[in-house]
CSV table of C-alpha atoms (C1' of nucleotides) in Angstrom, one decimal:
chain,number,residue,atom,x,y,z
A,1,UNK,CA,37.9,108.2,94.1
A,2,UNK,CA,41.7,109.3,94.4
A,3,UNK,CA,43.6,110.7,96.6
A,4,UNK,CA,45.1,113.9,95.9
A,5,UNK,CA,48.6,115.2,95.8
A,6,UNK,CA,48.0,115.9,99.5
A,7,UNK,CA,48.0,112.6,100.8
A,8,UNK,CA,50.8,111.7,98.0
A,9,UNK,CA,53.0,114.1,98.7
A,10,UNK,CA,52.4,114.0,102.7
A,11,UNK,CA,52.8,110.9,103.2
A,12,UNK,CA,56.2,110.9,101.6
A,13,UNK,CA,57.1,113.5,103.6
A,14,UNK,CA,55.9,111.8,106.6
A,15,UNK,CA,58.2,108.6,105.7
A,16,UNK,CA,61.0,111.1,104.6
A,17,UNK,CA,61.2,112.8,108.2
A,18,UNK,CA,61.0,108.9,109.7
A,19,UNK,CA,63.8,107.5,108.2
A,20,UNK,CA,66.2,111.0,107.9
A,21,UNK,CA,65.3,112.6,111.3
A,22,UNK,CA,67.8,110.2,113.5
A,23,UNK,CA,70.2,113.1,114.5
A,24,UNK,CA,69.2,116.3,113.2
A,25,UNK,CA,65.5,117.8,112.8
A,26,UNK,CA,65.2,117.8,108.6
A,27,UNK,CA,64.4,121.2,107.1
A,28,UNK,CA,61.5,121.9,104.3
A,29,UNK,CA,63.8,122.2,101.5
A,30,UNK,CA,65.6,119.0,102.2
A,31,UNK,CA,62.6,117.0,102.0
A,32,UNK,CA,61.6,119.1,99.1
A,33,UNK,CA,64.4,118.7,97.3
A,34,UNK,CA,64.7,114.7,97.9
A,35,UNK,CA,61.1,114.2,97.4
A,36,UNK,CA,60.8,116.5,94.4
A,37,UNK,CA,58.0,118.7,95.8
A,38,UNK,CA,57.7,122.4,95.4
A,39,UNK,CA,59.0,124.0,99.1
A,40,UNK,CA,56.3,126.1,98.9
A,41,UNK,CA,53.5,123.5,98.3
A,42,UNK,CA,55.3,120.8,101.0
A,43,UNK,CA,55.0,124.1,103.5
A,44,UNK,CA,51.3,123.8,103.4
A,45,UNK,CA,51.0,120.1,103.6
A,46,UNK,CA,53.5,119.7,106.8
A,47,UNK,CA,51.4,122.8,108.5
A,48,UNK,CA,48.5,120.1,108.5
A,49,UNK,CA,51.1,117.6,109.3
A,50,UNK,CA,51.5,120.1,112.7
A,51,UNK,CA,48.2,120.6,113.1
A,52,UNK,CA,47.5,117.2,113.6
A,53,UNK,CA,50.0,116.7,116.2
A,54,UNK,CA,52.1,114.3,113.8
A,55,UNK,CA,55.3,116.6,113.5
A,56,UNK,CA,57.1,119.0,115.4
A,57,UNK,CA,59.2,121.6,114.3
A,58,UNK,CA,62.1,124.0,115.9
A,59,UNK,CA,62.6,127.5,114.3
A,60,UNK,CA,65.1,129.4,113.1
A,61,UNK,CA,68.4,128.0,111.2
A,62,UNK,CA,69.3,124.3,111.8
A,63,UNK,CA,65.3,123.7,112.5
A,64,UNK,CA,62.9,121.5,111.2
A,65,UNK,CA,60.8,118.4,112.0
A,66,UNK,CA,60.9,115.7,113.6
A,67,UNK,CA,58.4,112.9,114.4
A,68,UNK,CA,56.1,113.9,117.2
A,69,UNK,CA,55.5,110.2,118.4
A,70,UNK,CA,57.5,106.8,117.8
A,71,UNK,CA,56.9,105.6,114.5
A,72,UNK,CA,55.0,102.1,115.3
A,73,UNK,CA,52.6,104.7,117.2
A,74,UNK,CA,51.5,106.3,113.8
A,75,UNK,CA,49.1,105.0,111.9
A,76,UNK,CA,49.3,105.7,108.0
A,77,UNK,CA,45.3,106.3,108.9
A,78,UNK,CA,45.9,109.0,111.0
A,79,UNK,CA,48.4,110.7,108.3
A,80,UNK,CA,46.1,110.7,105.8
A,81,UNK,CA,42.8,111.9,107.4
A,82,UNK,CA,45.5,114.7,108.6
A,83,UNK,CA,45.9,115.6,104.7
A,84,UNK,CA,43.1,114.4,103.0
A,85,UNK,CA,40.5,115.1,105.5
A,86,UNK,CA,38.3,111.5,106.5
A,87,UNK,CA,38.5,108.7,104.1
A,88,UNK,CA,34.7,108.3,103.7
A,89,UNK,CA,33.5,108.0,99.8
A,90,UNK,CA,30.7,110.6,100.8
A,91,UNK,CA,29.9,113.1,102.8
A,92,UNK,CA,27.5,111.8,105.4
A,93,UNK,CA,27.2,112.5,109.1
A,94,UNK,CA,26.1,109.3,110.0
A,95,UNK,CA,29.0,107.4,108.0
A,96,UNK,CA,31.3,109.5,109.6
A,97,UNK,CA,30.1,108.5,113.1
A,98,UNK,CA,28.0,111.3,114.0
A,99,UNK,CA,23.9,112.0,114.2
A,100,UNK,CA,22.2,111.1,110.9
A,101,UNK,CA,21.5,114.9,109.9
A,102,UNK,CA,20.3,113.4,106.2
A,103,UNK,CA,16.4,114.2,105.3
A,104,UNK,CA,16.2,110.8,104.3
A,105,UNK,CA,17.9,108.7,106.8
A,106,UNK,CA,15.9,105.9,107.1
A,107,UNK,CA,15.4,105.4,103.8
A,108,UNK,CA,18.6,105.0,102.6
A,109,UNK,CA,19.9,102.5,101.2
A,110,UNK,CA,23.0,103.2,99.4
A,111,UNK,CA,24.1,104.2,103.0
A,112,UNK,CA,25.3,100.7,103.5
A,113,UNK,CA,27.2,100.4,100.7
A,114,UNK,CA,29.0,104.0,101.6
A,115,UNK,CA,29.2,102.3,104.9
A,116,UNK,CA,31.1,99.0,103.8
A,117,UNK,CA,33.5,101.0,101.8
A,118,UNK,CA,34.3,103.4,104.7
A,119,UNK,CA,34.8,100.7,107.6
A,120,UNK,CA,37.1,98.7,105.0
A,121,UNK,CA,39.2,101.8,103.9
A,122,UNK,CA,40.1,102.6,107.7
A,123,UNK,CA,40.8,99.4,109.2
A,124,UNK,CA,42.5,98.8,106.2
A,125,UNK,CA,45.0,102.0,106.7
A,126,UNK,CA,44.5,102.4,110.7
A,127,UNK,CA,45.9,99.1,111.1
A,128,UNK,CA,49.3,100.2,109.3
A,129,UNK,CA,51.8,101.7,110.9
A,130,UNK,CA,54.8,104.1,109.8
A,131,UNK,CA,57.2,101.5,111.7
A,132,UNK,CA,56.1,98.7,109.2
A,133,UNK,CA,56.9,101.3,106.1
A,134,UNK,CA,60.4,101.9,107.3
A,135,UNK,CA,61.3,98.9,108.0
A,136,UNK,CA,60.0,97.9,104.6
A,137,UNK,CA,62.1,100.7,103.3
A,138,UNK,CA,65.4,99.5,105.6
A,139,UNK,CA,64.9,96.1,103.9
A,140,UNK,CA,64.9,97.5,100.0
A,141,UNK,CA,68.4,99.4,100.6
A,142,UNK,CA,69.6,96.2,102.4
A,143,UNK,CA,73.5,96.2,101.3
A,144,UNK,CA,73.6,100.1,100.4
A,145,UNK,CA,75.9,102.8,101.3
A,146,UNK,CA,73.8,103.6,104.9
A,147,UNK,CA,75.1,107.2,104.4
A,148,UNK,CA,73.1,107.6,101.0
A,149,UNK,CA,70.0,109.9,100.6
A,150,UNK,CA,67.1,107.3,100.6
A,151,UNK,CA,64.8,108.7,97.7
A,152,UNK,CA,62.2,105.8,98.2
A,153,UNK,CA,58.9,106.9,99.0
A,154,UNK,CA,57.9,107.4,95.5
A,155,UNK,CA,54.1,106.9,93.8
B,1,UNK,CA,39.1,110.2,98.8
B,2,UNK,CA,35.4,110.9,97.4
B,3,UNK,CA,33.1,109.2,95.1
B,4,UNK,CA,32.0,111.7,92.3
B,5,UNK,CA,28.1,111.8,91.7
B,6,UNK,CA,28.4,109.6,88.8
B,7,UNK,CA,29.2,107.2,91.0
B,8,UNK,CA,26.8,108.1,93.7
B,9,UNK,CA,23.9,108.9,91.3
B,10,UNK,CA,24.4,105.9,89.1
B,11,UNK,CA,24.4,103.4,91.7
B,12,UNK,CA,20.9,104.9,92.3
B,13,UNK,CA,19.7,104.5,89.3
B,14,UNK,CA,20.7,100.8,88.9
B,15,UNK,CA,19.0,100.2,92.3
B,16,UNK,CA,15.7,102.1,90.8
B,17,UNK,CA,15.8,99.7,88.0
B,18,UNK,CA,16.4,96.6,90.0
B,19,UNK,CA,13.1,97.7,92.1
B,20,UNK,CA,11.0,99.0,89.6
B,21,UNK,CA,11.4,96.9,86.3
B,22,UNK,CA,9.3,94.2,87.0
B,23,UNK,CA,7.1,94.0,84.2
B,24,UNK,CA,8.0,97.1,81.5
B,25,UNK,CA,11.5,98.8,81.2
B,26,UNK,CA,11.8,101.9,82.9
B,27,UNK,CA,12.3,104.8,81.5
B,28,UNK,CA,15.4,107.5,82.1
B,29,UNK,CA,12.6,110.5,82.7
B,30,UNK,CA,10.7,108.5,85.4
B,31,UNK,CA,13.9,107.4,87.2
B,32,UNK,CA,15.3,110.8,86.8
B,33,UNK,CA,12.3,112.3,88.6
B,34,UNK,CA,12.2,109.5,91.6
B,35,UNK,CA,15.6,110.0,92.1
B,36,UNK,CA,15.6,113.8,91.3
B,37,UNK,CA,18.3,113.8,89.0
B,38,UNK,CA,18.7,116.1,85.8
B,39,UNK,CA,17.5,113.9,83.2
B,40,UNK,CA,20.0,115.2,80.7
B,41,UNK,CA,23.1,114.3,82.9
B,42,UNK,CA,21.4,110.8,83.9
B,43,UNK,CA,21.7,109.9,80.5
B,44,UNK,CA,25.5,110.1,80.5
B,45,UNK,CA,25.8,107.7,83.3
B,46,UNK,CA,23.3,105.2,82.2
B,47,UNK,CA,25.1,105.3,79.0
B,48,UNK,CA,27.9,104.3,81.0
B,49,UNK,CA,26.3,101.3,82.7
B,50,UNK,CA,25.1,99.9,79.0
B,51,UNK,CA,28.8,100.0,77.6
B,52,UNK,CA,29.5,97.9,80.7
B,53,UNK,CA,26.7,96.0,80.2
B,54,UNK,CA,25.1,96.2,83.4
B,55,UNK,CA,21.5,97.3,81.6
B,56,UNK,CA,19.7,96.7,78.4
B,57,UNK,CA,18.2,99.1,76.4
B,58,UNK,CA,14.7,99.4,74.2
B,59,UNK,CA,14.1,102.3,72.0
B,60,UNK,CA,11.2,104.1,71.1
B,61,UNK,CA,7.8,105.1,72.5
B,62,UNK,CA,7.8,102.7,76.1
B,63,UNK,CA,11.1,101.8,75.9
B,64,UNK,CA,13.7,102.1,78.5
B,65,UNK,CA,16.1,100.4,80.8
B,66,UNK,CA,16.1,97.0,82.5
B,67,UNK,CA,19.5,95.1,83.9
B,68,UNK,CA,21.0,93.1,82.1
B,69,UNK,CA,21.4,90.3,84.3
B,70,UNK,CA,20.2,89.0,87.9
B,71,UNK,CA,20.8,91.7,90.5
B,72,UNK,CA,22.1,88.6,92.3
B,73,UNK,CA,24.8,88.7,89.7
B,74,UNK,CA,26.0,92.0,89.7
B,75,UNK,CA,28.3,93.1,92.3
B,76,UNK,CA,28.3,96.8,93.8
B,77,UNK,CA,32.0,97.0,92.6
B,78,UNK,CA,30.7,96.4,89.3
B,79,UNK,CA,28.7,99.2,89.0
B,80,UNK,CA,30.8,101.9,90.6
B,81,UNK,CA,34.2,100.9,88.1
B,82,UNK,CA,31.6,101.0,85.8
B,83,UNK,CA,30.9,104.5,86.6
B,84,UNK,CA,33.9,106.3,88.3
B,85,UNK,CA,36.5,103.9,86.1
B,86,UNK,CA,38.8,102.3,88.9
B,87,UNK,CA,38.6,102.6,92.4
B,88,UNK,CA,41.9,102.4,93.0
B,89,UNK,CA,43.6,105.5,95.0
B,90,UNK,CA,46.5,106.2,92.9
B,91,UNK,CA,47.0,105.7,89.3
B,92,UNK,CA,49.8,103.3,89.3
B,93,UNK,CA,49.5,100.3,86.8
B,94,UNK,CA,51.6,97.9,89.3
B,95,UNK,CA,48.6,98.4,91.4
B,96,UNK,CA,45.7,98.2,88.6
B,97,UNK,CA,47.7,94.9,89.0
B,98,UNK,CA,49.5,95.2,85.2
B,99,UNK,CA,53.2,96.1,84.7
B,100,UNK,CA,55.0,98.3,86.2
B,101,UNK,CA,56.1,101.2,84.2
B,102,UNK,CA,56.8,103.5,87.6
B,103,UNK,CA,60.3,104.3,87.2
B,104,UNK,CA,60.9,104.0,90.8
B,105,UNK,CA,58.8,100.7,91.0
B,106,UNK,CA,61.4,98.8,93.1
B,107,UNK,CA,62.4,102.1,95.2
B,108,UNK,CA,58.7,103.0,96.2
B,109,UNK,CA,57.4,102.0,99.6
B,110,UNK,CA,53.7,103.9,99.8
B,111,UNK,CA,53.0,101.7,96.5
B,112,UNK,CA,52.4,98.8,100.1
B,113,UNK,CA,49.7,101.3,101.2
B,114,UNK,CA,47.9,102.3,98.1
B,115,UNK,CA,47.9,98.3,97.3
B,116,UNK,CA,46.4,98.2,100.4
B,117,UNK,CA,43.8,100.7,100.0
B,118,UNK,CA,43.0,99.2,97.1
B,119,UNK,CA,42.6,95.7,98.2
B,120,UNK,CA,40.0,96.5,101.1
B,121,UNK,CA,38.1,98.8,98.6
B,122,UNK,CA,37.8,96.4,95.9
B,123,UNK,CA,37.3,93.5,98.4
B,124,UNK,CA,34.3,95.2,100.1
B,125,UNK,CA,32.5,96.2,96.8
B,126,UNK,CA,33.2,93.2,94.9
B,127,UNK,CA,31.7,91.2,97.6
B,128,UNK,CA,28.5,93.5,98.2
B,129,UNK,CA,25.7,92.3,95.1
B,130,UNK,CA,23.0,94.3,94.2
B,131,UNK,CA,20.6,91.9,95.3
B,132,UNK,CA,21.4,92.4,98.9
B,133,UNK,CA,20.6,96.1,98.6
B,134,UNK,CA,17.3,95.2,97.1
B,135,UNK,CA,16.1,93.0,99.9
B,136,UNK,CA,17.8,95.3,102.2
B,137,UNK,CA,14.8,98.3,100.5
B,138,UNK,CA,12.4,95.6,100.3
B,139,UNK,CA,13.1,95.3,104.0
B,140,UNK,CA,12.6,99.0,105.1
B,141,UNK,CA,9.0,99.2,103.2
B,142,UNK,CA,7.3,95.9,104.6
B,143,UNK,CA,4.1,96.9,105.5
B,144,UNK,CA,4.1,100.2,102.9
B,145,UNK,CA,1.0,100.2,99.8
B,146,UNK,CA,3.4,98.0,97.9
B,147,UNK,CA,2.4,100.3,94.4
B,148,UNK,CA,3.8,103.0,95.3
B,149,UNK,CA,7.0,104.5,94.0
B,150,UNK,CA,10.0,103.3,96.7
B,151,UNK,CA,11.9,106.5,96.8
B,152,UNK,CA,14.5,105.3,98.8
B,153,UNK,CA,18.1,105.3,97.8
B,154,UNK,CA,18.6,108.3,98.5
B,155,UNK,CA,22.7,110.0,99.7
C,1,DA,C1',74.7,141.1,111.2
C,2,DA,C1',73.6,137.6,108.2
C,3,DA,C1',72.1,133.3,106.8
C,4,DA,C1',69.0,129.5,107.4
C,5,DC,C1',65.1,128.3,108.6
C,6,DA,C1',59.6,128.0,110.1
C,7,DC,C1',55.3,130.4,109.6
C,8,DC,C1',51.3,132.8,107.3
C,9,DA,C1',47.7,134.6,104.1
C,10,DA,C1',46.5,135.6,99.8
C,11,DC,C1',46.5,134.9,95.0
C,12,DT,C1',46.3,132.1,90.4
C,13,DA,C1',46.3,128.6,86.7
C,14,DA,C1',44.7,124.4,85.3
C,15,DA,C1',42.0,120.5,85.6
C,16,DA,C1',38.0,118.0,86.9
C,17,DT,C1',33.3,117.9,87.9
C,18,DA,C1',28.6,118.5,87.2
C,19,DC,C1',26.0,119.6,84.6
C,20,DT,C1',23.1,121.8,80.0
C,21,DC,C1',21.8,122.0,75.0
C,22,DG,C1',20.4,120.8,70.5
C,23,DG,C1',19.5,117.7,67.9
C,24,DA,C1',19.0,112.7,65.3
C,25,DA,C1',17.2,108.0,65.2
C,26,DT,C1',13.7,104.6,66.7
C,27,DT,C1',9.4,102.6,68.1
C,28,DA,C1',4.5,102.2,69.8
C,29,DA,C1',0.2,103.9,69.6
C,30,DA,C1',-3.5,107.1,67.9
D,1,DT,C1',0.7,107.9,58.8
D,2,DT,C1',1.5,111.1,61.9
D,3,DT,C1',2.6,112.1,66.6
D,4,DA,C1',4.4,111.4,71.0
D,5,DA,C1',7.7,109.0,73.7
D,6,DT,C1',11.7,107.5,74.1
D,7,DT,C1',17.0,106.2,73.5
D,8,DC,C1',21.2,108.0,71.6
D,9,DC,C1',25.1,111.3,70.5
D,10,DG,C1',28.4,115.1,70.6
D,11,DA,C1',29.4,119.4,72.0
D,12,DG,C1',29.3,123.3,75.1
D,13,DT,C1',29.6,125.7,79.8
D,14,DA,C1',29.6,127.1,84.7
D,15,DT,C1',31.4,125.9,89.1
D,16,DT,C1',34.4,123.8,92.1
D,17,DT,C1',38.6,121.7,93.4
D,18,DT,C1',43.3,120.9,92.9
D,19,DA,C1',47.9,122.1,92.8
D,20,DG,C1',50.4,125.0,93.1
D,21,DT,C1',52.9,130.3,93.6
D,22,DT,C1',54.0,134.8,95.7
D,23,DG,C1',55.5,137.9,99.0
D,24,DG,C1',56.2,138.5,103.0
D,25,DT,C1',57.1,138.1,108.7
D,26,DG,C1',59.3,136.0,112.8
D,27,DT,C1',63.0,133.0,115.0
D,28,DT,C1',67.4,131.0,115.9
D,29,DT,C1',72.1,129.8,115.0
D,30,DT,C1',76.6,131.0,113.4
DNA sequence: AAAACACCAACTAAAATACTCGGAATTAAA
DNA sequence: TTTAATTCCGAGTATTTTAGTTGGTGTTTT
């Protein structure tokens, strides 16, 4: 019941782009390097990153990403399904929403507990927003050189 | 972001005992077979669930496992830490709720999300008791031959 | 032309998961 | 008192997942 380096990692990098993308798009290896994640390994969790419509890059030198949305329209949800996949504790069609394709649907009664733990999982992170994370992080460096490299997505 | 089968499987097995130790203890082979689980690998999670003293176990010819307390009195959340150890998503001892020994701890702004993760998972589980799933089976098999074996907690 | 970058598809090592196996100790019943 | 049914215990193993690495191609600015 953890969430992988993935979500760890991509979430960070997520933040990273939010708060260091004001003039220029930021490149891989900055964000590697300030993040301490491998460039290579960061590569593969920004592609999903792209996939899922949350970044957009530019090519060639002086490229990178940027934010494809406004950061209060980003929900630390949808960032984390992006990486991790859904949120549910098990693998169940009808927890995730769809047609109950289980042999044993109706008698199932752990399902509700599955249930319970999904729902509260994403309201919990749908309801949080990337805005409310930089904001957060503005207020820790309150008083600090603004020009500094803000290392502060850590865990 | 998923619940291992010790987790899933256990949580079974508790909810087998609940339902069918009424009168003697039941034993890890017949709640292996209603629940088609390897008997050998059931015994590694019951033995979990005795350390936490969730059941209470007779040795010997007809002995076997009954809970240890009112299924009224043991909460869902209860079982699963008892079986998956925490359910929080990160390992971070700020948010296990101890000291912090992060070395970024006051620099670290997903530690808000992962405290909020954990907050909704732990609320929802804690609050869920065992008892509520029993009625809840109790509920799907009115009108069944009440003797037979309740096969039901399946996923 | 060269440097700085994104993009892509495999490949690999390490860790975690999901078991199995072989027994020893205990107890009820035949 | 033997036998069968059971819990209890520690170790071993196969499979899957995670967490990366490697070696390249294509694109854009300087």
């Amino acid at each position: 019941m953890k969430l992988s380096t993935k979500g760890r990692y991509g979430l960070r990098a997520v933040l990273d782009i939010a708060l260091n993308s004001d003039e220029d798009a930021v490149s891989l290896s900055t964000i590697a390097e300030r993040q301490s994640i491998s460039i290579s390994y960061l590569e593969q969790l920004i592609a999903k990153l792209k996939k899922a419509g949350i970044v957009t890059s530019t090519r060639g030198a002086k490229g990178g990403y940027i934010l494809s949305k406004k950061p209060s329209e980003i929900s630390v949800g949808e960032v984390l399904r992006a990486l991790e996949g859904n949120l549910d504790p098990v693998d169940c069609a009808e927890i995730a929403g769809g047609e109950s394709t289980c042999n044993a649907s109706d008698v199932c009664v752990t399902k509700y507990v599955w249930k319970r733990i999904s729902d509260s999982i994403n309201s919990a992170v749908n309801s949080l927003m990337l805005s409310e994370l930089v904001e957060e992080s503005n207020a820790l460096h309150k008083g600090e050189n603004s020009g500094k490299v803000k290392n502060d997505t850590m865990c």
